[in-house]
XYZ file of C-alpha atoms in Angstrom:
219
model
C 109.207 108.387 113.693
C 105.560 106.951 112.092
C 102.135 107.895 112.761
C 99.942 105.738 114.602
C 96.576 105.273 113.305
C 93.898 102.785 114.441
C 93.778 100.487 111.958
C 90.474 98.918 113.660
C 89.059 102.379 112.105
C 89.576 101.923 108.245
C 86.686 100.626 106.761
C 86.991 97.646 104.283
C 83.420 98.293 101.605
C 84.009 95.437 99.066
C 84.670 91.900 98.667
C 88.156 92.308 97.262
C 89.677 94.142 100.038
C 88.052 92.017 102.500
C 89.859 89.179 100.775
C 92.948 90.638 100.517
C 93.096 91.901 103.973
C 92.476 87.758 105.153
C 94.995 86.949 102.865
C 97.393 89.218 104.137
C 96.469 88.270 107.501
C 97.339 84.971 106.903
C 100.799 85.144 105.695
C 102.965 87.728 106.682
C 105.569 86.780 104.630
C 104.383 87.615 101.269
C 104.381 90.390 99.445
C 101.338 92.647 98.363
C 102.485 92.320 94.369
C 102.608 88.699 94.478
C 99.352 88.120 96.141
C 97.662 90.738 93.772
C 99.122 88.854 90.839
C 97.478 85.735 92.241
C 94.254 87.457 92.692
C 94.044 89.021 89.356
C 94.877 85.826 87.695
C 92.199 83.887 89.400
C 89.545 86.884 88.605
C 90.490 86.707 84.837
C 92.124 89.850 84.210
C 94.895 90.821 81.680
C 97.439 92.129 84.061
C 98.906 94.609 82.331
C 100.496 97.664 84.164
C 97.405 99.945 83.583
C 95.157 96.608 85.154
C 97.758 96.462 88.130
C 97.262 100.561 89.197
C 93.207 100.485 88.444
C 93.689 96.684 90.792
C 95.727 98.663 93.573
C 93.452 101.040 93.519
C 90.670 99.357 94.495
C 92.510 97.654 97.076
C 93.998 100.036 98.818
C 91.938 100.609 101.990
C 93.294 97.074 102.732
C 96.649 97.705 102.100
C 96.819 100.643 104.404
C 94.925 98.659 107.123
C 97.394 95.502 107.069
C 100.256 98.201 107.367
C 98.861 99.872 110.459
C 97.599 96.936 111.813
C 101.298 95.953 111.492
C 103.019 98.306 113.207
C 100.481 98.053 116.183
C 101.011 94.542 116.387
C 104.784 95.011 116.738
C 105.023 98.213 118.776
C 102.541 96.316 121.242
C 104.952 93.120 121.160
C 107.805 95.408 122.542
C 105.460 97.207 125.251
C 104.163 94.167 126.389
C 107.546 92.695 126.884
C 108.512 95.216 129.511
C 110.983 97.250 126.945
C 110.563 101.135 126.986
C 109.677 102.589 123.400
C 110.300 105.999 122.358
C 107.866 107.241 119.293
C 107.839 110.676 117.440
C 104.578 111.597 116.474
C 101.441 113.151 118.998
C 99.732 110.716 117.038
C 100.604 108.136 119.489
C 98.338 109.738 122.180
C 95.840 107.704 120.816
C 97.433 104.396 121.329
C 95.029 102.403 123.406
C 96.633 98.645 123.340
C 98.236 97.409 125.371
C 101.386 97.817 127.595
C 100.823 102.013 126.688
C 102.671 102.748 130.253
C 105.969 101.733 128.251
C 105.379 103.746 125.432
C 107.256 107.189 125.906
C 105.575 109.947 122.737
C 107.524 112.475 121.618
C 106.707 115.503 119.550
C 106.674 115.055 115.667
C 110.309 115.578 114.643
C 111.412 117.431 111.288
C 114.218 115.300 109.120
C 117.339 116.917 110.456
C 115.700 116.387 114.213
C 114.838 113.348 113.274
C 118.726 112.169 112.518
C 119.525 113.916 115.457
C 118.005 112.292 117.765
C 119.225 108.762 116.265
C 122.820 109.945 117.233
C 121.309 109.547 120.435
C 119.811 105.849 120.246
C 120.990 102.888 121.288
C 118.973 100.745 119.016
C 116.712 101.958 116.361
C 113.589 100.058 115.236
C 112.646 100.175 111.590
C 109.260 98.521 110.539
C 108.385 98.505 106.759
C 105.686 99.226 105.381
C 105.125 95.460 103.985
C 108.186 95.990 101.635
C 109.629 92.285 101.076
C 112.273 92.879 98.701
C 113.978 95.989 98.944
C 115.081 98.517 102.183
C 114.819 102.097 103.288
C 116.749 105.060 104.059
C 115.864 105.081 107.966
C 118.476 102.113 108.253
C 121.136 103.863 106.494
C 120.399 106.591 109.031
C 119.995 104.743 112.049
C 123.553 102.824 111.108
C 125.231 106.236 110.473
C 124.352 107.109 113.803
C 125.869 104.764 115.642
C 122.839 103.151 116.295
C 122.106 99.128 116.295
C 119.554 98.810 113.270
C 116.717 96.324 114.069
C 113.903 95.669 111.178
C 112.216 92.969 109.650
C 113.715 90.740 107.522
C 113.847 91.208 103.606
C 114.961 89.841 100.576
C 117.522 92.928 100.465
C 118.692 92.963 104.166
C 119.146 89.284 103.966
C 121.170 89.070 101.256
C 123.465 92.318 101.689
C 123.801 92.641 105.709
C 124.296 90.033 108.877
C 122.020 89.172 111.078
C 123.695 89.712 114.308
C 127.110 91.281 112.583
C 125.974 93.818 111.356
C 122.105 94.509 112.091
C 119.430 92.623 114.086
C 116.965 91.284 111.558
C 113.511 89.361 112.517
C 110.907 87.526 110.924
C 107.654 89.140 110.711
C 105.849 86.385 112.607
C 108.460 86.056 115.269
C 107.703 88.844 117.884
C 109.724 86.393 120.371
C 113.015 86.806 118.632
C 112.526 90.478 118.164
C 111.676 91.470 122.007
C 114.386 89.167 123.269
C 116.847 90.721 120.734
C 116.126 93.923 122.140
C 116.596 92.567 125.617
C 119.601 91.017 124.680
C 121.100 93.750 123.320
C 120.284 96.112 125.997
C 121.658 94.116 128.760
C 125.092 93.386 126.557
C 126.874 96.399 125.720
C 129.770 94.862 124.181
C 127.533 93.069 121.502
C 125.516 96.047 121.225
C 128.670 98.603 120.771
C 129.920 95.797 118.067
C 127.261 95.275 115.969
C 126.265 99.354 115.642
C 130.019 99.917 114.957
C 130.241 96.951 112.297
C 126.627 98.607 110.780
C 128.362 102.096 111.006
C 131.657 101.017 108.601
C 129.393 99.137 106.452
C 126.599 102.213 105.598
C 130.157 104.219 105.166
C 131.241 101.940 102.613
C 128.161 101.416 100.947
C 125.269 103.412 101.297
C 126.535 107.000 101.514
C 125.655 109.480 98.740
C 129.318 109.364 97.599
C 129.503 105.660 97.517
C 126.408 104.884 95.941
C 127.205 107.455 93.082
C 130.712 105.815 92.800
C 128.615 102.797 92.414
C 127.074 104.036 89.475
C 129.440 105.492 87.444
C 131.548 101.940 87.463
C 128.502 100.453 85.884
């Protein structure tokens, strides 16, 4: 349901987001607050909340580069692997890399259309947006309808879901194990039907509005 933009387009004017960015580039496993920690340290500063916003900031243009470059990198990973991928945004038009023939674009969808058309899916692919620790509502949605959840890995998903139970989860440097998941899955109904089903009764249980505010008034 995200926007494509050319990350090859935004512009990187300073020293510090050049760094960054090569940082970034170099692990994909680590998150942007603990590498901006590292880098404030080793430039002297206090690190106090109001130094962390100014610091963010005047990083940003290489934060929002890494997280299109991202999501490139993986969309092209499934195209290139022969898999058909539906996107949601006219955005995509301007996809240029390669294995495009695969890529099927879609209008820009409203919410409700949005969680429509997951009730249609077979598998839904969720990419963050560099989060490490934590998760997002397009999970909960693609699990609640019915569709097999596949994102990369973090702290969060490990720790509260199965891999292979009850979502697909990959690490953000292995583009092998998420194209032959997909594959995988797409070939093997049964799995496929099992997993989605066991993701279904968990969101249910869990991650509903009603659930989560039961969740809070027992604390």
């Amino acid at each position: 349901m995200g926007a494509f933009k050319d990350f090859a387009w935004i512009e990187l004017n300073t020293d510090r987001q050049r760094r960054l960015f090569d940082i970034l580039m170099s692990d994909y496993s680590r998150s942007y607050e603990e590498i901006i920690d590292e880098m404030m340290e080793k430039e002297g500063l206090a690190g106090d909340k109001e130094d962390h916003l100014k610091y963010y900031a005047s990083v940003r243009p290489a934060l929002y580069k890494m997280e299109n470059y991202n999501r490139t990198r993986v969309v092209e990973a499934i195209l290139t692997s022969d898999i058909k991928l539906h996107v949601y945004n006219e955005s995509w038009e301007k996809y240029e890399g390669r294995g495009k023939e695969n890529l099927i674009i879609h209008p820009q969808m409203q919410a409700k259309e949005a969680v429509d058309e997951l009730d249609r899916a077979k598998l839904s692919l969720n990419i963050m947006t560099w989060h490490k620790d934590g998760m997002t509502e397009r999970i909960v949605h693609s699990m609640l309808a019915g569709a097999v959840c596949i994102s990369d890995e973090t702290k969060y998903l490990k720790s509260h879901f199965v891999d292979g139970e009850n979502i697909v989860l990959y690490a953000p440097d292995d583009m092998k194990k998420l194209t032959d998941s997909i594959k995988y899955l797409l070939s093997n109904d049964d799995k496929r039907i099992s997993i989605a089903r066991a993701g279904y009764e968990y969101a249910i249980a869990h991650d509903t509005w009603e659930s989560r505010a039961k969740e809070l008034i027992n604390i």
